[in-house]
mmCIF file of C-alpha atoms in Angstrom:
data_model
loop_
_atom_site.group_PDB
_atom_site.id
_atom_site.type_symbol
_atom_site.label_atom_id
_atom_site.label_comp_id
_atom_site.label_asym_id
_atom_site.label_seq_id
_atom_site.Cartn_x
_atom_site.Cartn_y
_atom_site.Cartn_z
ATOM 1 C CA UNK N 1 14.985 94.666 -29.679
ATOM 2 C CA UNK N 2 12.657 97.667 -30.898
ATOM 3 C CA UNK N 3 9.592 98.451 -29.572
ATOM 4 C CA UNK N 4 7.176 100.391 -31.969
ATOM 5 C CA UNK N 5 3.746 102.323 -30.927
ATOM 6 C CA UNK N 6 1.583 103.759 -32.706
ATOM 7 C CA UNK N 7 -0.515 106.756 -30.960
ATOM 8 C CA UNK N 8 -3.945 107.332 -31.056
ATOM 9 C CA UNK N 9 -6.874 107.059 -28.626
ATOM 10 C CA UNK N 10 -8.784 103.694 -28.153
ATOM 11 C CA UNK N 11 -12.776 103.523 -28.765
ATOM 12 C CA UNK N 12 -14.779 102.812 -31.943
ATOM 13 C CA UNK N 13 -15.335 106.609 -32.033
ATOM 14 C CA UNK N 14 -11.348 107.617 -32.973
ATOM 15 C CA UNK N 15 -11.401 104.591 -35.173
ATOM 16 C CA UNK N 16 -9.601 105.996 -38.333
ATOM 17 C CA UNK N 17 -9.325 109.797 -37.312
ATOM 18 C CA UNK N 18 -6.611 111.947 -37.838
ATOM 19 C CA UNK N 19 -5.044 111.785 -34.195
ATOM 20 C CA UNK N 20 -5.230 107.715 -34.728
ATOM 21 C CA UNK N 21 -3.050 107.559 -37.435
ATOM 22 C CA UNK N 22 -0.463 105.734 -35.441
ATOM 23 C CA UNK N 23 -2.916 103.387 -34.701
ATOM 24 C CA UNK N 24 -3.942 102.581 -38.374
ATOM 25 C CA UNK N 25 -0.279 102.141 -39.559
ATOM 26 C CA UNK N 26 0.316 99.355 -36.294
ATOM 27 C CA UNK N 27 -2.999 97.760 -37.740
ATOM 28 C CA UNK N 28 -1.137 97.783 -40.870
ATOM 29 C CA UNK N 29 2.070 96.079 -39.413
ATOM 30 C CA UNK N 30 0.222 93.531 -37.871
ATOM 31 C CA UNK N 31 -1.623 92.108 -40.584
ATOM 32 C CA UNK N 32 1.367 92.349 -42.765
ATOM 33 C CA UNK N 33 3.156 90.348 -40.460
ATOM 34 C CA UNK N 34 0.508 88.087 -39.873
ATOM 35 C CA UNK N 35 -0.042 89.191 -36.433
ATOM 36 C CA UNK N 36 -2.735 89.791 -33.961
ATOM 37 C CA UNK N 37 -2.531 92.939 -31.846
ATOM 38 C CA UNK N 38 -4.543 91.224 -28.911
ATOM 39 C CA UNK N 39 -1.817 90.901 -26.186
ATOM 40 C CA UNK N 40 -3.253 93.007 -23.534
ATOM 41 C CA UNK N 41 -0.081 94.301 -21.271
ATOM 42 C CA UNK N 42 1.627 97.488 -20.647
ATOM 43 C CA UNK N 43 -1.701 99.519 -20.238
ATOM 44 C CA UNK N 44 -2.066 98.953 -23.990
ATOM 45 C CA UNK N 45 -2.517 95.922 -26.899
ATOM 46 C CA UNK N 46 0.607 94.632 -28.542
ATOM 47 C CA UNK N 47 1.902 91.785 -30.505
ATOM 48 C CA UNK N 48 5.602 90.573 -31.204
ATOM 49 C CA UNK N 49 7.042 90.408 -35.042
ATOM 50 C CA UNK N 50 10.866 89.854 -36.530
ATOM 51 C CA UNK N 51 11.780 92.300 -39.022
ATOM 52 C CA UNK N 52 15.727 91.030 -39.946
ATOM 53 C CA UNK N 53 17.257 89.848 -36.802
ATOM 54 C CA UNK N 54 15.339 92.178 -34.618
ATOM 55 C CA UNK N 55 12.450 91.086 -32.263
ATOM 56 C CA UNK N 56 9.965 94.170 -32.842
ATOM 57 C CA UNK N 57 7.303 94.976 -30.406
ATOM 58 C CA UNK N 58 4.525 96.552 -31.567
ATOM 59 C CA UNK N 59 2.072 98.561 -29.089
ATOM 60 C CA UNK N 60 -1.012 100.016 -29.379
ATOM 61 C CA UNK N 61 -1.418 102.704 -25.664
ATOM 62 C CA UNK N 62 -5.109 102.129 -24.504
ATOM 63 C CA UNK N 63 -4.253 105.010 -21.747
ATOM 64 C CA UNK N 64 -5.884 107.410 -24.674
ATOM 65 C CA UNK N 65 -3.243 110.127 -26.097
ATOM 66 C CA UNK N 66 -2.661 111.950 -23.332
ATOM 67 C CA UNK N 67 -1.140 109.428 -20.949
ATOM 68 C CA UNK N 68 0.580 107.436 -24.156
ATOM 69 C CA UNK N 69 4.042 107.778 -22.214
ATOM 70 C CA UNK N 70 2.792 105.449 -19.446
ATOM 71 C CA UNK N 71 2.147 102.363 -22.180
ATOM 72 C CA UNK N 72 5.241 102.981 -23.222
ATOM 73 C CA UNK N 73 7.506 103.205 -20.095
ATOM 74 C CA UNK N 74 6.159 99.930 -19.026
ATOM 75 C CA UNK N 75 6.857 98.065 -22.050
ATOM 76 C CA UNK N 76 10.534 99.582 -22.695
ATOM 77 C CA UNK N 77 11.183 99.656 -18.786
ATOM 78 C CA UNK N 78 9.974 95.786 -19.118
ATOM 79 C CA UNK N 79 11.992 94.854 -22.465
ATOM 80 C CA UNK N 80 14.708 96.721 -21.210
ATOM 81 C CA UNK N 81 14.781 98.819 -24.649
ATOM 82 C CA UNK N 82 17.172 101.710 -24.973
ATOM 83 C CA UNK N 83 15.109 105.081 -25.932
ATOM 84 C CA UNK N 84 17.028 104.814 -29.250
ATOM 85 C CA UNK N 85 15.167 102.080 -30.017
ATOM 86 C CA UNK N 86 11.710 103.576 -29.132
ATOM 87 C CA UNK N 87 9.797 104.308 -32.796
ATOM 88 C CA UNK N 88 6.849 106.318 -32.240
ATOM 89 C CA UNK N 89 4.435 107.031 -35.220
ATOM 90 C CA UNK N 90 1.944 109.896 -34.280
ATOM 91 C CA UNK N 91 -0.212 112.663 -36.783
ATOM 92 C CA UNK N 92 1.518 115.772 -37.043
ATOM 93 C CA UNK N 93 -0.683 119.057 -37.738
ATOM 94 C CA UNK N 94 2.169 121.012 -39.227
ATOM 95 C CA UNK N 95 2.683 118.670 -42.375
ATOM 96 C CA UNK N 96 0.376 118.305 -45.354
ATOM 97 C CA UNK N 97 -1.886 115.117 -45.469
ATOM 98 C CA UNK N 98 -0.093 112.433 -47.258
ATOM 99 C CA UNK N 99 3.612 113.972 -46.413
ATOM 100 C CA UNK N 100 6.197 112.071 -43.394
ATOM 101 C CA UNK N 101 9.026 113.090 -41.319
ATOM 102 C CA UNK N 102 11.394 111.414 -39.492
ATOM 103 C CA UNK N 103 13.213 112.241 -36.455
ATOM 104 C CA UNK N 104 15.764 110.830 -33.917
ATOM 105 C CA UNK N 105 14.793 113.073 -30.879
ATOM 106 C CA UNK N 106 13.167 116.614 -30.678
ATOM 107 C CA UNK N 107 10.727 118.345 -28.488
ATOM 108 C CA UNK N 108 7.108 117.412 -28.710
ATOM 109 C CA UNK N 109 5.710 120.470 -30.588
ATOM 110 C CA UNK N 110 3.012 120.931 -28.830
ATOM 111 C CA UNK N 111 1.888 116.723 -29.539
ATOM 112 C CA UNK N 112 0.075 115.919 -25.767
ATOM 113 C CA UNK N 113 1.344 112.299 -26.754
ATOM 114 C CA UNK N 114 5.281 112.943 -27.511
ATOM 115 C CA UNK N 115 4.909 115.006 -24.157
ATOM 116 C CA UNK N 116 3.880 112.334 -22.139
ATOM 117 C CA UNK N 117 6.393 109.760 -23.542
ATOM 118 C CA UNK N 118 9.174 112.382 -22.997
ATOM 119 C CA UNK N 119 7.807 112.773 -19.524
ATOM 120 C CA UNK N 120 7.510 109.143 -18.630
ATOM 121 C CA UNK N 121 11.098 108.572 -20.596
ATOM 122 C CA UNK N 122 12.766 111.690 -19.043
ATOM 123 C CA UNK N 123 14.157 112.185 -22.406
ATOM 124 C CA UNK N 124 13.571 113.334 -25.981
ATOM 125 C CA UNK N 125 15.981 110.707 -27.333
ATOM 126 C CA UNK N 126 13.850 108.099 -29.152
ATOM 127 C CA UNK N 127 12.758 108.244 -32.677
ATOM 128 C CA UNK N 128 9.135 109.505 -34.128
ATOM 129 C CA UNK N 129 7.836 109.481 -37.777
ATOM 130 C CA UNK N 130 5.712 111.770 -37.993
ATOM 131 C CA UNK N 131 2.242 111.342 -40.186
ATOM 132 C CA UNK N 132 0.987 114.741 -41.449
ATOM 133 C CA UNK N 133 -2.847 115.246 -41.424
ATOM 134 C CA UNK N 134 -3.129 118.924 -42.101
ATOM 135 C CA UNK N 135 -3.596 121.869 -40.359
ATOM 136 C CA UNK N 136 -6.686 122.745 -39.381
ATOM 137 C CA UNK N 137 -9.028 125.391 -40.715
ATOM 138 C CA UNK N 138 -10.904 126.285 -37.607
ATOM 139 C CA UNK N 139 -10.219 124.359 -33.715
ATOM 140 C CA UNK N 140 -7.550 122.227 -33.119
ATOM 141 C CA UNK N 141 -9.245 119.502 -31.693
ATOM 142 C CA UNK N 142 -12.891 118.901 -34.046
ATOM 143 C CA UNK N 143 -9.734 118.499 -36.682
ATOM 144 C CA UNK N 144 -7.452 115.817 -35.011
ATOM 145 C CA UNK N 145 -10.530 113.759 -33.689
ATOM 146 C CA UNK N 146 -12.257 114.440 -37.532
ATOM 147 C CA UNK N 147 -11.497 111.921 -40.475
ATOM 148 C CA UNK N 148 -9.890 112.716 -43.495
ATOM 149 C CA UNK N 149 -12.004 113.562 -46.719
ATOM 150 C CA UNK N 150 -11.881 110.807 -49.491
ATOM 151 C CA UNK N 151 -9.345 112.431 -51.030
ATOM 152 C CA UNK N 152 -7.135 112.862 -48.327
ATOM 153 C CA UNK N 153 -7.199 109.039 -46.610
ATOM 154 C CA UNK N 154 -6.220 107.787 -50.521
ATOM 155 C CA UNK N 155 -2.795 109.720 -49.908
ATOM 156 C CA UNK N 156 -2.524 109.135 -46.043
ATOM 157 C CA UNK N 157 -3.255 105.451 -47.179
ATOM 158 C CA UNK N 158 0.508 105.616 -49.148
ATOM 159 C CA UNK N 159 2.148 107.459 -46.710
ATOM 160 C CA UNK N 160 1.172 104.610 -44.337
ATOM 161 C CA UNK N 161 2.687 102.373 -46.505
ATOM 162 C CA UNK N 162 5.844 104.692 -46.486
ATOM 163 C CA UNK N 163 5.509 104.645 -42.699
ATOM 164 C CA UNK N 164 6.072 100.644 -42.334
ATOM 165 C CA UNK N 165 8.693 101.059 -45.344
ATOM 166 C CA UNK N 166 10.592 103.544 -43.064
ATOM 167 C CA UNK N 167 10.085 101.586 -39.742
ATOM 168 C CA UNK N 168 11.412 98.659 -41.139
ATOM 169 C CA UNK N 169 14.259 100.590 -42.648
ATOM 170 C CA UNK N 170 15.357 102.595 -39.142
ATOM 171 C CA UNK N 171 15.222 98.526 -37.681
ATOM 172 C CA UNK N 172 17.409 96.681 -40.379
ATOM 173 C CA UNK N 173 19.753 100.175 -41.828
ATOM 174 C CA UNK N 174 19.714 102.753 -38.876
ATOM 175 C CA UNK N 175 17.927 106.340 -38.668
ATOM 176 C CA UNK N 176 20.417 108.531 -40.848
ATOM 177 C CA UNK N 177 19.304 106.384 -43.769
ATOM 178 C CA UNK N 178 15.539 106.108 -42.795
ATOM 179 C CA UNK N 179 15.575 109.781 -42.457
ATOM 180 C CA UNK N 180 17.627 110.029 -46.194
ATOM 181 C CA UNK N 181 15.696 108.022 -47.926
ATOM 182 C CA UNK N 182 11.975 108.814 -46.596
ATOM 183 C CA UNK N 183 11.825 112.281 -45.360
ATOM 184 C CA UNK N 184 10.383 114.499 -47.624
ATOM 185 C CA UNK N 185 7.954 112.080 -48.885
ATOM 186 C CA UNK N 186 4.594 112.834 -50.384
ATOM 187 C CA UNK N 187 2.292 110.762 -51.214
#
């Protein structure tokens, strides 16, 4: 079993910004899969999918960014998921809009959200894909709650795509390959 969460802060007002990127690419899974992400538990929404043999939770924290680790010690604590299968998708500042990374454990770089998961997990040992959305030009924060320019959602649109391409791959083939065959992407 996997459980998947995408990070980002609930309210109509972070709808499609740059620090709700994780967000956007769950809303992705879920209609892919056919899926409603309306199962409120685990101080967040989720819904349940298959991808291969694998029952895949997918989890949307409503405990807004800073508390994300909460959502997601109560589902894995409840599932009884091992951290290595914890996939987190988040917005990274430090890549280029439209560009992905993948990693299998790491600090949280400064990411409020990767430090409260590693906080509530007590460990650095679960998997995030990272979703760049630029660095900003002036304050940290007017940029992560901002939305991308036209321009920029067209490519963070494919890298989303790349981003359930990549989930699905860590699931069914395992990280080393995931982290082969999609890191360095750019869309």
């Amino acid at each position: 079993m996997y459980l998947v969460v995408g990070l980002g802060n609930p309210g109509d007002e972070y709808r499609h910004t740059r620090h709700n990127v994780g967000f956007d690419v769950i809303d992705l899974m879920a209609d892919k899969y056919n899926v409603s992400i309306n199962r409120i538990k685990f101080k967040g929404v989720c819904a349940e999918i298959n991808i291969g043999s694998n029952k895949v939770i997918l989890l949307k924290p409503s405990t807004y960014m800073n508390l994300s680790g909460e959502s997601v010690r109560e589902a894995s604590s409840f599932y009884k998921i091992p951290n290595e299968n914890i996939i987190i998708l988040h917005d990274d500042i430090s890549l280029d809009a439209g560009k992905l990374r993948i990693r299998s454990k790491g600090s949280a770089g400064g990411h409020n959200g990767l430090k409260s998961i590693i906080e509530n997990l007590s460990s650095d040992m679960f998997v995030r894909i990272k979703i760049g959305v630029g660095k900003p030009e002036r304050a940290l924060i007017p940029h992560v709650l901002g939305r991308f320019s036209s321009e920029q959602r067209i490519l963070v649109e494919k890298t989303f795509e790349a981003t359930i391409q990549a989930t699905q791959t860590i699931i069914e083939k395992g990280c080393s390959e995931a982290m082969n065959q999609f890191n360095g992407f750019n869309a």
